[in-house]
């Protein structure tokens, strides 16, 4: 394998860097040295606090939780610091307190904190210690889910993707010595940081979770015992360690450690009778050490692209919570506040096999009581608060008003460059056969594979097939013209979930034809047996049954959530004239193949220096599929044609007074008007529109039912109503899949639209 690096930058490429979508490489961060537990304990917080003769202590006895010698009922909720901008941590925690929560549960994603092997990051949105200290200052306890596997609908279940590039491959979630050695190194950095924040040392952490729902995956007890020993080494013997598993005998048998060394908590379907499950829980804890705890009480559910947005009844959810709390049970709402999968960190699920692939939305709203944008003026928040108020030991704080949103209006964008015009300025890896993204060093986003083949006159064209592609590949061919340049022509798209060979049209060419395959990593599986989810082209590429060789793989450098570019994008954007060129020109209609080119579009809008910056949502109606950055922050993926998410949440801290730069990487078909809208409301109605389009293609002569799709939704999708004709009666097909939080709707029905 040969690795090359280009050192020159074309002016268009510099302009794109100016808009904040490119970075040359991941900026390497200084390694974090480990410090001793004693050293940290000397730095932080008062060490003890007396209450009726008891030292500051959180413990379990008589099948109850005890805090400072008094019985304590955990009324908690999951709120993940990595799904909320740090500027909003306090806002969301205060809203959680207003809901009546006394405890916050959060995961720790290894991949966020160690994006490259040996390169640790605990700054910005990854500043876990600051989040924990803030929780303490606000009087909120913390249940810390330290992993190393977390699931969480987060890329690779929180494992760093560079684990997938190691050869030989370590067996994740096992007692494989190669894997355990990596876990020891990671926890050797993480746990000494949080040890001074344990409750007994004056901090907010009352419990630390080992792994996550391991009983739904395996039964490697040696692995679990090793994690317990490692946690005790760094955290001491006083902290409560706990596991979480589904409330069945099978999962508890496989995922728990019997005895009193580790407390076994349970989760189960919302609405199930919790008390027989709590009785079962007692069998897996020592006598007197089993306070009833649902450590994931589901307030909603996740949503994948192409599904109807998940929603659950407020009254039903509140009644299920009351059934636990009224008999002194404890519960942790999953989620109290979902937040957002910014950047490329969304996870995915699989069904019966790894090709049955379902990536998660950018939004992680989860239909939680505190909505993605922090809103609490909703039926679910009110219903749950009424229940919690009946059992809270303290008066609940006043409910804050929703943060104001603002519709900043239209933004006209300019096409600033075609991806293929810029590839000579990207890092490139060469290999005889295509290799995975992780093996090239490209952990997220996109990788462009290019090879050549000899043109043949074989009448109907050639057949190209890629048996294993993760996750979505756009295929192009290019024939150099007389001037040495040939514009790539779109051939078709291969998708992991519906992979079919493509026909390449017969092309007369004076030299070899270039085959270009742009592969998008749409999020790694975070749950189940196929979690070892490498990305890119993972098999040979066949042309008419012949294997194509001699590949070049170009690393498309798009920033991820916790990366900082080396260049000031605002200064460069201000000095660049690119955005001002032809900003208001409408794209001319093109043929289907010619319009499928991946390209970059940029524009800007101003916020007056006198105005207070407010949250907004960027609507991508009329666009195809891609990502958006604003002021060099990766807002996330959009795919309105698939739905249901039509627009992306833009928190106010991303914006600034003055000029705000928006960059869109559109993979397929830009809005013909080259415009996006900043609106003041979320929108999850695109699934119906996408279904309508599909049905229209299958049944173009039938009349639409008004109840299914309306002129308003059509206008929102930038689809002329006259082009849509729907069947009068629409049928539905239900399918099932498994997710990490499987107890809710264990075979959850997903509506797929069919004719």
mmCIF file of C-alpha atoms in Angstrom, residues 12 46 61 85 206 227 270 343 366 471 492 633 638 669 677 694 753:
data_model
loop_
_atom_site.group_PDB
_atom_site.id
_atom_site.type_symbol
_atom_site.label_atom_id
_atom_site.label_comp_id
_atom_site.label_asym_id
_atom_site.label_seq_id
_atom_site.Cartn_x
_atom_site.Cartn_y
_atom_site.Cartn_z
ATOM 1 C CA UNK A 12 -11.463 26.702 -5.146
ATOM 2 C CA UNK A 46 -15.209 19.025 50.162
ATOM 3 C CA UNK A 61 -29.317 -1.959 52.069
ATOM 4 C CA UNK A 85 -23.685 22.018 23.158
ATOM 5 C CA UNK A 206 -23.544 7.876 42.977
ATOM 6 C CA UNK A 227 -14.173 -4.660 33.902
ATOM 7 C CA UNK A 270 -42.981 0.815 29.060
ATOM 8 C CA UNK A 343 -21.606 15.550 12.886
ATOM 9 C CA UNK A 366 -36.740 10.597 21.046
ATOM 10 C CA UNK A 471 -23.291 1.958 3.276
ATOM 11 C CA UNK A 492 -26.485 4.734 -10.394
ATOM 12 C CA UNK A 633 -19.839 23.361 12.805
ATOM 13 C CA UNK A 638 -30.121 15.736 5.787
ATOM 14 C CA UNK A 669 -29.811 17.074 -6.539
ATOM 15 C CA UNK A 677 -34.748 28.429 4.703
ATOM 16 C CA UNK A 694 -42.653 6.374 -4.388
ATOM 17 C CA UNK A 753 -45.786 2.494 2.498
#
